Amino acid sequence: MSSAADIVERLRAGERVAVARLISWAENGDARFAEALGSVFEDVGRGRRTGITGPPGAGKSTLTNELTGLQRAAGRTVGILAVDPSSPFSGGALLGDRIRMEERTSDPGVFIRSMASRGSHGGLARAAIDACDVMDAFGYEELLVETVGVGQAEFDVMEAVDTVVVVLCPGAGDGIQAMKAGLLEVADVLVVNKADVAGAERLLTDLEDAVALRRRAEGAWEPPVVACSAGRGEGVEGVWEAVEHHRRWLAEDGRLRARRARLRIAQVRGAVAEGLAARLWGSGGLTERARSLLEEGGTPYDVAADLLSAVSARVVEPEEVSGS
Amino acid sequence: MTDRKIRVLVGKPGLDGHDRGAKTVATVLRDHGMEVIYTGLHQTPEMIAEVAAQEDVDVVGLSILSGAHMELFPRVRAELEQRGLGEVMLVGGGIIPPEDAAALEAQGYARLFGPGTPTEEIAEWIKARMGERLAAEGGGA
Ligand code: B12
Ligand SMILES: Nc1nc2c(ncn2[C@@H]2O[C@H](COP(=O)(O)OP(=O)(O)OP(=O)(O)O)[C@@H](O)[C@H]2O)c(=O)[nH]1
Ligand SMILES: [Mg+2]
């Protein structure tokens, strides 16, 4: 059993298996992860993070593979995190994204990690940002994060990357559905993939109209709409140009710094919520108290108010905050 | 909060195109709570070992029905060892005559499963074996 210090040393020595092991520790909630991250955190932040999201089968993996090819041709290294859903029944998962990236397997400049969403419902996995941090610390320059196929409300990716690419395709719903789903709101770049398929032209104009119609704050970014056929390797340069365009915009006026700060705050809040939940519900005492209050006829809100006042006194006790 | 899952790579080395067994086993292991990476057909031993390294799997499972197992199974094992992954549990299946299965098991394969093995049995066996390993390591790795 290796220590955090061992793994960090191997990471610094350029061993890819150390990247893999650290990501597993993050996924498994292994206490050694936090220690290891602490010793490499100064190296985190150089990699550029791009999210690839969109409905199931839109071509996210195919596009990720093509974008990786472009980056490799430009001499840049690429770390990929590909998230697929866990089964809510068995807790297991079939992780199939990397099949579309098979040609990258033997390229030492590319690292691909598949990850199951486990308990998360936001389109990513709890350890997704951790995995990016590890690949970033190792030195991968471009980090690409593929989400699970999203429906209408899974947008964790916007709190995880610098630039969100939303991939749509003809046949998987029309422009109205895209608007309803809020995908337009999270998109920094909108891609109509499968431009070779009937209906692509229509989807493109629908999206352009939707983007033009949207109310937007003064000076806010307007997502470009780009068509491509990732499956044929056509038009992907245009997608990457749009990503770079967004990057140039982010580089102005401290926007990138602000976006990343927001990301880290969201991550801290998530970690605090998780820790609090474990402490609150772990012993089972509060659940018991809720059960008996409900039996006495309290509404869920009465019961919640009772529990909140019962714990809030303790939560703010100074020794609870500064100690342990 | 620890959340340890068994991660398994199901690989098809070589030119053999029979993939029903590999896909069936991959699905059944998923249904038993494991996280399964299926590589697809026509993988070289190097590719399989490289994927195993990046994915940090606990188990590598190979499937060959074409008769090339005595050539390819040992090569996958060698590639894994070269990457410092000698600890990974190796299993396999397909058309493997009993004497070949015995020879591979002597070389370090944990177990080979022939045609007709109930898939439940395969999943339960891997879970039990991995359970012992994880208990011995104190739950971590
Ligand atoms: C279906 C089949 C095909 C289908 C394949 C469809 C597909 N996509 O898979 C088709 C028609 C395409 C086909 C083609 C050929 N076939 Co064919 N085929 C079969 C057949 C009848 C059944 C295989 C099967 O799918 N079984 C069902 C699955 C679920 O069982 P399984 O794969 O054995 O898996 C079980 C175990 O082995 C184990 N297992 C398997 N993999 C793994 C992996 C792990 C990790 C674990 C833990 C366990 C495990 O668990 C599974 C559950 O019990 C077998 C005969 C047989 N009875 O096995 C011949 C057979 C495999 N085929 C054979 C041959 C010769 C061919 C061809 C060369 C024929 C030709 N001349 O064209 C081609 C080659 C194709 C190619 N590109 O490689 C021979 C192989 C002979 C040999 N090894 O010496 C066999 C044995 C028939 C025979 N008796 O001659 N075939
Ligand atoms: N016609 C056409 N098909 C494409 C194109 N790009 C991808 N596909 C096909 O679309 C299917 C899905 O592609 P993937 O890349 O796996 O899609 P995905 O969005 O990653 O899918 P999930 O991860 O399962 O949500 C595959 O069969 C691809 O071959 C394209 O440009 N044109
Ligand atoms: Mg995919």
Coordinates of C-alpha atoms and ligand atoms in Angstrom, one line a residue:
Chain A
M1 CA 0.0 0.0 0.0
S2 CA 1.6 3.2 -1.1
S3 CA 1.7 6.5 0.7
A4 CA 0.6 9.9 -0.7
A5 CA 4.3 11.0 -0.7
D6 CA 5.3 8.0 -2.8
I7 CA 2.6 8.6 -5.4
V8 CA 3.4 12.3 -5.6
E9 CA 7.1 11.5 -6.2
R10 CA 6.1 9.1 -9.0
L11 CA 3.8 11.8 -10.4
R12 CA 6.7 14.2 -10.5
A13 CA 8.9 11.6 -12.1
G14 CA 6.4 11.5 -15.0
E15 CA 4.8 8.1 -14.3
R16 CA 1.4 7.9 -15.8
V17 CA 0.3 5.1 -13.4
A18 CA 0.6 7.7 -10.6
V19 CA -2.0 9.9 -12.4
A20 CA -4.3 6.9 -12.6
R21 CA -3.9 5.9 -9.0
L22 CA -4.5 9.5 -7.7
I23 CA -7.7 9.7 -9.7
S24 CA -8.8 6.4 -8.1
W25 CA -8.1 7.8 -4.7
A26 CA -10.2 10.8 -5.4
E27 CA -13.0 8.7 -6.7
N28 CA -13.0 6.4 -3.8
G29 CA -12.9 9.1 -1.2
D30 CA -9.5 7.8 0.0
A31 CA -8.0 10.1 2.7
R32 CA -4.6 10.1 0.9
F33 CA -6.0 12.1 -2.0
A34 CA -6.3 15.3 0.0
E35 CA -2.7 15.0 1.2
A36 CA -1.4 14.3 -2.3
L37 CA -3.3 17.2 -3.8
G38 CA -1.9 19.5 -1.2
S39 CA 1.6 18.8 -2.3
V40 CA 1.0 19.3 -6.0
F41 CA -1.6 22.1 -5.9
E42 CA 0.9 24.8 -6.8
D43 CA 1.3 23.1 -10.2
V44 CA -2.5 23.1 -10.8
G45 CA -4.0 25.8 -13.0
R46 CA -1.7 25.7 -16.1
G47 CA -4.0 23.4 -18.1
R48 CA -6.8 24.7 -20.1
R49 CA -10.1 23.1 -19.4
T50 CA -12.8 22.5 -22.0
G51 CA -16.1 20.7 -21.3
I52 CA -17.9 18.8 -24.0
T53 CA -21.6 18.3 -23.1
G54 CA -24.9 17.5 -24.9
P55 CA -27.5 14.9 -25.3
P56 CA -26.7 11.1 -25.5
G57 CA -25.3 10.1 -28.9
A58 CA -24.8 13.7 -30.2
G59 CA -21.1 12.9 -30.9
K60 CA -19.3 14.1 -27.8
S61 CA -16.7 11.3 -27.8
T62 CA -16.2 11.5 -31.5
L63 CA -15.7 15.3 -31.3
T64 CA -13.4 14.9 -28.3
N65 CA -11.3 12.5 -30.3
E66 CA -11.1 14.9 -33.3
L67 CA -10.2 17.9 -31.1
T68 CA -7.5 15.7 -29.5
G69 CA -6.1 15.0 -32.9
L70 CA -5.9 18.7 -33.7
Q71 CA -4.1 19.5 -30.4
R72 CA -1.6 16.6 -30.9
A73 CA -0.9 17.9 -34.4
A74 CA -0.1 21.3 -32.8
G75 CA 2.3 19.5 -30.4
R76 CA 0.1 19.9 -27.3
T77 CA -0.5 17.1 -24.8
V78 CA -4.1 16.2 -23.9
G79 CA -5.7 14.8 -20.8
I80 CA -9.3 13.5 -21.2
L81 CA -11.9 12.7 -18.6
A82 CA -14.9 10.8 -20.0
V83 CA -17.8 10.4 -17.7
D84 CA -20.6 7.8 -18.3
P85 CA -23.6 7.1 -16.1
S86 CA -23.7 4.6 -13.3
S87 CA -26.6 2.3 -13.2
P88 CA -29.0 3.4 -10.4
F89 CA -29.9 -0.2 -9.8
S90 CA -26.6 -2.1 -9.5
G91 CA -24.3 0.9 -9.0
G92 CA -22.1 -0.5 -11.8
A93 CA -21.3 1.1 -15.1
L94 CA -20.3 0.3 -18.7
L95 CA -17.7 2.9 -19.6
G96 CA -17.7 3.1 -23.4
D97 CA -16.5 6.6 -24.4
R98 CA -12.9 5.6 -25.0
I99 CA -13.9 3.2 -27.7
R100 CA -14.3 6.2 -30.0
M101 CA -10.8 7.4 -29.0
E102 CA -9.1 4.1 -29.6
E103 CA -6.5 5.6 -32.0
R104 CA -5.2 7.7 -29.1
T105 CA -4.4 4.7 -26.9
S106 CA -0.8 4.3 -28.0
D107 CA 0.0 8.0 -28.0
P108 CA 2.1 8.9 -25.0
G109 CA 0.9 12.5 -25.3
V110 CA -2.7 11.6 -24.5
F111 CA -4.1 10.3 -21.2
I112 CA -7.7 9.0 -21.2
R113 CA -9.6 8.2 -18.0
S114 CA -13.2 6.9 -18.0
M115 CA -15.2 7.7 -14.9
A116 CA -18.6 6.6 -13.7
S117 CA -21.0 9.3 -12.4
R118 CA -21.6 7.2 -9.2
G119 CA -24.0 9.3 -6.9
S120 CA -23.8 12.5 -8.9
H121 CA -26.8 13.7 -10.9
G122 CA -25.3 16.8 -12.6
G123 CA -23.7 15.1 -15.6
L124 CA -20.3 14.8 -14.1
A125 CA -18.9 12.7 -11.2
R126 CA -18.0 14.0 -7.7
A127 CA -14.3 13.5 -8.5
A128 CA -14.3 15.1 -11.9
I129 CA -12.6 18.3 -10.9
D130 CA -10.1 16.3 -8.8
A131 CA -9.2 14.2 -11.9
C132 CA -8.6 17.4 -13.9
D133 CA -6.4 18.8 -11.1
V134 CA -4.3 15.6 -11.2
M135 CA -3.9 15.6 -15.0
D136 CA -3.2 19.3 -14.8
A137 CA -0.5 18.8 -12.1
F138 CA 1.1 16.1 -14.2
G139 CA 1.4 18.6 -17.0
Y140 CA -1.3 17.9 -19.6
E141 CA -1.8 21.1 -21.4
E142 CA -5.3 20.6 -22.8
L143 CA -7.9 19.0 -20.5
L144 CA -11.1 17.8 -22.2
V145 CA -14.0 16.7 -20.0
E146 CA -16.8 14.8 -21.7
T147 CA -20.0 14.7 -19.6
V148 CA -22.6 11.9 -19.6
G149 CA -25.3 12.4 -22.2
V150 CA -27.4 15.2 -20.6
G151 CA -31.1 15.7 -20.6
Q152 CA -32.6 19.0 -19.5
A153 CA -31.0 19.8 -16.1
E154 CA -27.4 18.4 -15.8
F155 CA -25.1 21.4 -15.8
D156 CA -22.3 20.7 -13.3
V157 CA -19.8 21.0 -16.2
M158 CA -20.2 24.8 -16.1
E159 CA -18.7 24.8 -12.6
A160 CA -15.8 22.6 -13.7
V161 CA -14.2 24.1 -16.9
D162 CA -13.1 27.3 -18.6
T163 CA -15.1 26.8 -21.7
V164 CA -18.3 24.7 -22.2
V165 CA -18.9 23.3 -25.7
V166 CA -22.5 22.1 -26.1
V167 CA -22.9 19.5 -28.9
L168 CA -26.3 19.0 -30.5
C169 CA -27.2 17.0 -33.6
P170 CA -30.2 16.8 -35.9
G171 CA -32.8 14.2 -34.8
A172 CA -32.1 14.6 -31.1
G173 CA -34.7 17.2 -30.5
D174 CA -35.2 20.6 -32.2
G175 CA -33.9 24.1 -31.4
I176 CA -36.9 24.7 -29.1
Q177 CA -36.0 21.8 -26.9
A178 CA -32.4 23.1 -26.7
M179 CA -33.7 26.4 -25.5
K180 CA -36.0 24.8 -22.9
A181 CA -33.3 22.6 -21.7
G182 CA -31.2 25.6 -20.7
L183 CA -28.3 24.2 -22.8
L184 CA -28.0 27.6 -24.5
E185 CA -27.4 29.2 -21.2
V186 CA -24.4 27.1 -20.3
A187 CA -22.9 27.1 -23.8
D188 CA -19.8 29.1 -24.6
V189 CA -19.7 27.4 -27.9
L190 CA -22.6 25.7 -29.7
V191 CA -21.9 22.9 -32.1
V192 CA -24.2 21.3 -34.5
N193 CA -22.6 17.9 -35.1
K194 CA -23.6 15.5 -37.9
A195 CA -23.8 18.3 -40.4
D196 CA -23.9 15.5 -43.0
V197 CA -27.3 14.4 -41.8
A198 CA -30.6 15.9 -43.0
G199 CA -32.0 18.6 -40.7
A200 CA -28.6 20.0 -39.7
E201 CA -29.2 23.2 -41.6
R202 CA -32.5 23.8 -39.9
L203 CA -31.0 23.1 -36.4
L204 CA -28.2 25.6 -37.2
T205 CA -30.6 28.4 -38.1
D206 CA -32.9 27.6 -35.1
L207 CA -29.9 27.9 -32.8
E208 CA -28.6 31.1 -34.4
D209 CA -32.1 32.6 -34.0
A210 CA -32.3 31.4 -30.4
V211 CA -28.9 32.9 -29.5
A212 CA -29.7 36.2 -31.2
L213 CA -33.1 36.5 -29.4
R214 CA -31.7 35.7 -26.0
R215 CA -31.5 38.6 -23.5
R216 CA -28.0 39.1 -22.5
A217 CA -26.2 41.4 -20.0
E218 CA -24.1 44.2 -21.5
G219 CA -20.8 42.9 -22.6
A220 CA -21.7 39.2 -22.0
W221 CA -20.3 36.5 -24.3
E222 CA -22.4 35.5 -27.2
P223 CA -21.9 31.8 -28.0
P224 CA -20.9 31.2 -31.6
V225 CA -22.8 28.4 -33.4
V226 CA -20.6 26.1 -35.4
A227 CA -21.4 23.2 -37.7
C228 CA -19.2 20.1 -38.1
S229 CA -19.2 16.4 -38.9
A230 CA -16.9 15.0 -36.3
G231 CA -17.5 11.5 -37.6
R232 CA -15.9 12.5 -40.9
G233 CA -13.4 14.8 -39.4
E234 CA -14.9 17.8 -41.1
G235 CA -15.3 21.3 -39.6
V236 CA -13.6 20.5 -36.3
E237 CA -11.0 23.2 -36.8
G238 CA -13.9 25.7 -36.7
V239 CA -15.0 24.3 -33.4
W240 CA -11.6 24.7 -32.0
E241 CA -11.3 28.3 -33.3
A242 CA -14.5 29.1 -31.5
V243 CA -13.0 27.7 -28.3
E244 CA -9.9 29.8 -28.7
H245 CA -12.0 32.8 -29.4
H246 CA -13.8 32.3 -26.1
R247 CA -10.4 31.9 -24.4
R248 CA -9.2 35.3 -25.8
W249 CA -12.4 36.9 -24.4
L250 CA -11.8 35.1 -21.0
A251 CA -8.3 36.5 -20.9
E252 CA -9.5 40.1 -20.9
D253 CA -10.6 42.0 -17.8
G254 CA -9.7 39.2 -15.4
R255 CA -12.6 37.0 -16.6
L256 CA -10.7 33.8 -16.4
R257 CA -9.5 34.4 -12.9
A258 CA -13.1 35.3 -11.8
R259 CA -14.5 32.2 -13.5
R260 CA -12.0 29.9 -11.9
A261 CA -12.6 31.5 -8.5
R262 CA -16.3 30.8 -8.9
L263 CA -15.5 27.2 -9.7
R264 CA -13.4 26.7 -6.6
I265 CA -16.0 28.3 -4.4
A266 CA -18.6 26.0 -5.8
Q267 CA -16.2 23.1 -5.1
V268 CA -15.7 24.2 -1.5
R269 CA -19.4 24.5 -0.9
G270 CA -19.9 21.1 -2.3
A271 CA -17.3 19.6 -0.1
V272 CA -18.7 21.4 3.0
A273 CA -22.2 20.2 2.2
E274 CA -21.0 16.7 1.8
G275 CA -19.0 16.8 5.1
L276 CA -21.9 18.4 7.0
A277 CA -24.4 15.8 5.6
A278 CA -22.1 13.0 6.8
R279 CA -21.9 14.6 10.3
L280 CA -25.5 15.4 10.5
W281 CA -27.1 12.2 9.3
G282 CA -24.2 9.8 10.1
S283 CA -25.3 8.9 13.6
G284 CA -29.0 8.4 12.8
G285 CA -30.1 10.6 15.7
L286 CA -31.6 13.3 13.6
T287 CA -33.4 10.9 11.4
E288 CA -35.0 9.4 14.5
R289 CA -36.0 12.8 15.8
A290 CA -37.6 13.6 12.4
R291 CA -39.4 10.3 12.4
S292 CA -41.0 10.9 15.8
L293 CA -42.0 14.5 15.0
L294 CA -43.6 13.4 11.8
E295 CA -45.5 10.8 13.7
E296 CA -46.8 13.5 16.0
G297 CA -48.3 15.1 12.9
G298 CA -45.7 17.8 12.1
T299 CA -45.4 19.0 8.6
P300 CA -42.1 18.4 6.8
Y301 CA -41.4 22.1 7.2
D302 CA -42.2 22.1 11.0
V303 CA -39.9 19.2 11.4
A304 CA -37.1 20.8 9.3
A305 CA -37.3 24.0 11.4
D306 CA -37.0 22.0 14.6
L307 CA -34.0 20.1 13.3
L308 CA -32.4 23.3 12.0
S309 CA -32.7 25.1 15.3
A310 CA -31.5 22.0 17.2
V311 CA -28.3 21.8 15.2
S312 CA -27.6 25.5 14.4
A313 CA -26.7 26.2 18.1
R314 CA -24.1 23.4 18.0
V315 CA -22.8 24.1 14.5
V316 CA -21.7 27.7 15.6
E317 CA -20.2 26.6 18.9
P318 CA -16.6 28.0 18.7
E319 CA -14.9 24.7 19.6
E320 CA -16.9 23.0 16.8
V321 CA -15.7 25.5 14.3
S322 CA -12.1 25.8 15.2
G323 CA -11.4 22.4 16.8
S324 CA -11.4 18.8 15.6
Chain B
M1 CA -16.6 8.6 2.9
T2 CA -15.1 5.7 1.0
D3 CA -16.8 4.4 -2.1
R4 CA -14.7 1.6 -3.5
K5 CA -15.9 -0.1 -6.8
I6 CA -14.3 -3.0 -8.6
R7 CA -13.0 -1.7 -11.9
V8 CA -12.6 -4.3 -14.7
L9 CA -11.2 -4.0 -18.2
V10 CA -12.8 -6.5 -20.7
G11 CA -10.5 -6.8 -23.7
K12 CA -10.4 -8.6 -27.0
P13 CA -6.8 -9.0 -28.1
G14 CA -5.9 -10.1 -31.6
L15 CA -7.9 -10.6 -34.8
D16 CA -10.7 -12.7 -33.3
G17 CA -14.1 -11.1 -34.1
H18 CA -16.3 -13.1 -31.7
D19 CA -17.5 -10.4 -29.3
R20 CA -20.8 -11.8 -28.0
G21 CA -19.1 -13.5 -25.0
A22 CA -17.0 -10.4 -24.1
K23 CA -20.0 -8.1 -24.3
T24 CA -22.2 -10.5 -22.3
V25 CA -19.6 -10.7 -19.5
A26 CA -19.1 -6.9 -19.5
T27 CA -22.8 -6.3 -19.1
V28 CA -23.2 -9.0 -16.4
L29 CA -20.3 -7.5 -14.4
R30 CA -21.9 -4.1 -14.7
D31 CA -25.1 -5.6 -13.3
H32 CA -23.1 -6.9 -10.4
G33 CA -22.0 -3.4 -9.4
M34 CA -18.6 -3.3 -11.2
E35 CA -17.3 -0.4 -13.4
V36 CA -16.4 -2.0 -16.7
I37 CA -14.3 -0.6 -19.5
Y38 CA -14.8 -2.6 -22.7
T39 CA -12.0 -1.9 -25.3
G40 CA -13.7 -3.1 -28.4
L41 CA -12.2 -5.6 -30.9
H42 CA -8.7 -6.0 -32.4
Q43 CA -6.5 -4.7 -29.5
T44 CA -2.8 -5.4 -29.3
P45 CA -1.5 -6.6 -25.9
E46 CA 0.3 -3.2 -25.6
M47 CA -3.0 -1.3 -26.1
I48 CA -4.8 -3.4 -23.5
A49 CA -2.0 -2.9 -20.9
E50 CA -1.9 0.8 -21.6
V51 CA -5.7 1.1 -21.1
A52 CA -5.4 -0.9 -17.9
A53 CA -2.7 1.5 -16.6
Q54 CA -4.7 4.7 -17.4
E55 CA -7.9 3.3 -16.0
D56 CA -6.3 1.8 -12.9
V57 CA -8.3 -1.4 -13.1
D58 CA -8.4 -4.1 -10.5
V59 CA -9.1 -6.9 -13.0
V60 CA -8.2 -7.5 -16.7
G61 CA -10.4 -10.0 -18.4
L62 CA -9.6 -11.3 -21.9
S63 CA -11.8 -13.1 -24.4
I64 CA -10.5 -15.2 -27.2
L65 CA -12.4 -17.8 -29.3
S66 CA -10.1 -18.0 -32.2
G67 CA -7.4 -20.3 -30.7
A68 CA -4.7 -17.6 -30.3
H69 CA -4.9 -17.5 -26.5
M70 CA -1.6 -19.3 -25.8
E71 CA 0.2 -16.6 -27.8
L72 CA -1.7 -13.5 -26.7
F73 CA -2.6 -14.1 -23.1
P74 CA 1.0 -14.4 -21.9
R75 CA 1.9 -11.3 -23.9
V76 CA -0.8 -9.2 -22.2
R77 CA 0.6 -10.4 -18.9
A78 CA 4.1 -9.4 -19.9
E79 CA 3.0 -5.9 -21.0
L80 CA 1.2 -5.4 -17.7
E81 CA 4.2 -6.4 -15.7
Q82 CA 6.4 -4.1 -17.8
R83 CA 4.1 -1.2 -16.6
G84 CA 4.4 -2.2 -13.0
L85 CA 0.9 -3.7 -13.0
G86 CA 1.8 -7.3 -11.9
E87 CA -0.8 -7.1 -9.1
V88 CA -3.8 -6.8 -11.5
M89 CA -6.0 -9.8 -11.4
L90 CA -6.1 -11.6 -14.7
V91 CA -9.0 -13.7 -15.9
G92 CA -10.1 -14.9 -19.3
G93 CA -12.6 -16.9 -21.3
G94 CA -13.5 -18.2 -24.7
I95 CA -12.6 -21.5 -26.4
I96 CA -9.7 -22.6 -24.1
P97 CA -9.0 -26.3 -23.8
P98 CA -8.5 -27.5 -20.2
E99 CA -4.8 -28.2 -20.6
D100 CA -4.2 -24.6 -21.9
A101 CA -6.3 -23.2 -19.0
A102 CA -4.1 -25.1 -16.6
A103 CA -1.0 -23.8 -18.2
L104 CA -2.2 -20.2 -18.1
E105 CA -3.3 -20.6 -14.5
A106 CA 0.2 -21.8 -13.7
Q107 CA 1.6 -18.6 -15.3
G108 CA -0.4 -16.3 -13.1
Y109 CA -3.9 -16.1 -14.6
A110 CA -6.4 -16.3 -11.7
R111 CA -8.9 -18.3 -13.7
L112 CA -10.3 -19.1 -17.2
F113 CA -13.9 -19.7 -17.8
G114 CA -15.0 -21.8 -20.8
P115 CA -18.2 -21.8 -22.9
G116 CA -21.4 -22.4 -21.0
T117 CA -20.1 -21.1 -17.7
P118 CA -23.2 -19.4 -16.0
T119 CA -22.4 -15.7 -16.1
E120 CA -23.6 -15.3 -12.5
E121 CA -20.9 -17.7 -11.5
I122 CA -18.2 -15.5 -13.2
A123 CA -19.5 -12.3 -11.5
E124 CA -19.8 -13.9 -8.1
W125 CA -16.3 -15.5 -8.4
I126 CA -14.7 -12.2 -9.3
K127 CA -16.5 -10.4 -6.5
A128 CA -15.5 -12.9 -3.9
R129 CA -11.8 -12.9 -5.0
M130 CA -11.6 -9.1 -5.1
G131 CA -13.4 -9.0 -1.7
E132 CA -10.6 -11.1 -0.2
R133 CA -7.9 -8.9 -1.8
L134 CA -9.4 -5.7 -0.7
A135 CA -9.9 -7.0 2.9
A136 CA -6.2 -8.0 2.9
E137 CA -5.2 -4.5 1.8
G138 CA -7.4 -3.0 4.5
G139 CA -9.9 -1.6 2.0
G140 CA -7.5 0.6 0.1
A141 CA -5.1 0.0 -2.7
Ligands
B12_1 C1 -21.7 -17.2 -32.7 C2 -20.4 -17.7 -33.4 C3 -19.9 -16.9 -34.4 C4 -20.5 -15.6 -34.9 C5 -19.9 -14.5 -34.0 C6 -20.9 -13.4 -33.6 C7 -20.2 -12.5 -32.7 N1 -20.4 -11.2 -33.0 O1 -19.7 -12.8 -31.7 C8 -20.0 -15.5 -36.3 C9 -21.0 -16.2 -37.3 C10 -19.7 -14.1 -36.9 C11 -18.8 -16.4 -36.3 C12 -17.7 -16.4 -37.2 C13 -16.6 -17.2 -37.2 N2 -16.5 -18.3 -36.4 CO1 -17.6 -18.7 -34.8 N3 -18.7 -19.3 -33.5 C14 -19.8 -18.9 -32.9 C15 -20.2 -19.9 -31.9 C16 -21.3 -20.7 -32.5 C17 -20.8 -19.3 -30.6 C18 -19.9 -18.2 -29.9 C19 -20.7 -17.4 -29.0 O2 -21.1 -16.3 -29.3 N4 -21.1 -18.0 -27.8 C20 -21.9 -17.3 -26.8 C21 -21.0 -16.6 -25.8 C22 -21.8 -16.0 -24.7 O3 -20.1 -17.6 -25.2 P1 -18.5 -17.5 -25.1 O4 -18.0 -16.4 -26.0 O5 -17.9 -18.8 -25.1 O6 -18.4 -16.8 -23.6 C23 -18.6 -17.6 -22.5 C24 -17.3 -18.1 -21.9 O7 -16.3 -18.5 -22.9 C25 -16.8 -17.1 -21.0 N5 -16.0 -15.9 -21.6 C26 -15.9 -15.5 -22.8 N6 -15.2 -14.3 -22.8 C27 -14.9 -14.0 -21.6 C28 -14.2 -12.9 -21.1 C29 -14.0 -12.9 -19.7 C30 -13.3 -11.7 -19.1 C31 -14.5 -13.9 -18.8 C32 -14.3 -13.8 -17.4 C33 -15.2 -14.9 -19.4 C34 -15.4 -15.0 -20.7 O8 -18.0 -16.6 -20.5 C35 -19.0 -16.6 -21.4 C36 -20.3 -17.0 -20.7 O9 -20.2 -18.3 -20.3 C37 -18.9 -20.7 -31.6 C38 -19.1 -22.1 -31.1 C39 -19.3 -22.2 -29.7 N7 -20.2 -23.1 -29.3 O10 -18.6 -21.6 -28.9 C40 -18.2 -20.6 -32.9 C41 -16.7 -20.7 -33.0 C42 -16.1 -19.9 -31.9 N8 -16.4 -20.1 -34.3 C43 -15.4 -20.6 -34.9 C44 -14.9 -20.2 -36.2 C45 -13.9 -21.1 -36.8 C46 -15.4 -19.1 -36.8 C47 -15.0 -18.5 -38.2 C48 -13.5 -18.5 -38.4 C49 -15.7 -19.3 -39.2 C50 -15.3 -19.0 -40.7 N9 -14.6 -19.9 -41.2 O11 -15.6 -18.0 -41.2 C51 -15.5 -17.1 -38.1 C52 -14.5 -16.0 -37.6 C53 -15.0 -14.7 -37.3 C54 -14.0 -13.7 -36.8 N10 -13.9 -12.6 -37.5 O12 -13.2 -14.0 -35.9 C55 -14.9 -21.8 -34.1 C56 -13.5 -21.5 -33.5 C57 -12.6 -22.7 -33.5 C58 -11.3 -22.6 -32.7 N11 -11.2 -21.8 -31.7 O13 -10.4 -23.4 -33.0 C59 -16.0 -22.1 -33.1 C60 -15.6 -22.7 -31.8 C61 -17.0 -23.1 -33.9 C62 -16.3 -24.5 -34.1 N12 -16.7 -25.4 -33.2 O14 -15.6 -24.6 -35.0 N13 -18.8 -17.3 -35.2
LIG2 N1 -23.5 10.8 -39.5 C1 -22.7 11.2 -38.5 N2 -22.6 10.4 -37.4 C2 -21.8 10.8 -36.4 C3 -21.0 12.0 -36.5 N3 -20.3 12.1 -35.4 C4 -20.6 11.0 -34.6 N4 -21.5 10.2 -35.2 C5 -22.0 8.9 -34.8 O1 -22.9 9.1 -33.7 C6 -22.9 8.1 -32.8 C7 -22.6 8.6 -31.4 O2 -21.3 9.1 -31.3 P1 -20.6 9.3 -29.9 O3 -19.4 10.1 -30.2 O4 -20.4 8.1 -29.2 O5 -21.7 10.2 -29.1 P2 -21.7 10.6 -27.6 O6 -22.3 12.0 -27.6 O7 -20.3 10.6 -27.1 O8 -22.5 9.5 -26.9 P3 -22.7 9.2 -25.4 O9 -21.4 9.4 -24.7 O10 -23.2 7.8 -25.4 O11 -23.8 10.2 -24.9 C8 -21.8 7.1 -33.3 O12 -22.4 6.1 -34.0 C9 -21.0 8.0 -34.2 O13 -20.4 7.3 -35.2 C10 -21.1 12.8 -37.7 O14 -20.5 13.8 -37.8 N5 -22.0 12.3 -38.6
MG3 MG -19.5 9.5 -25.4

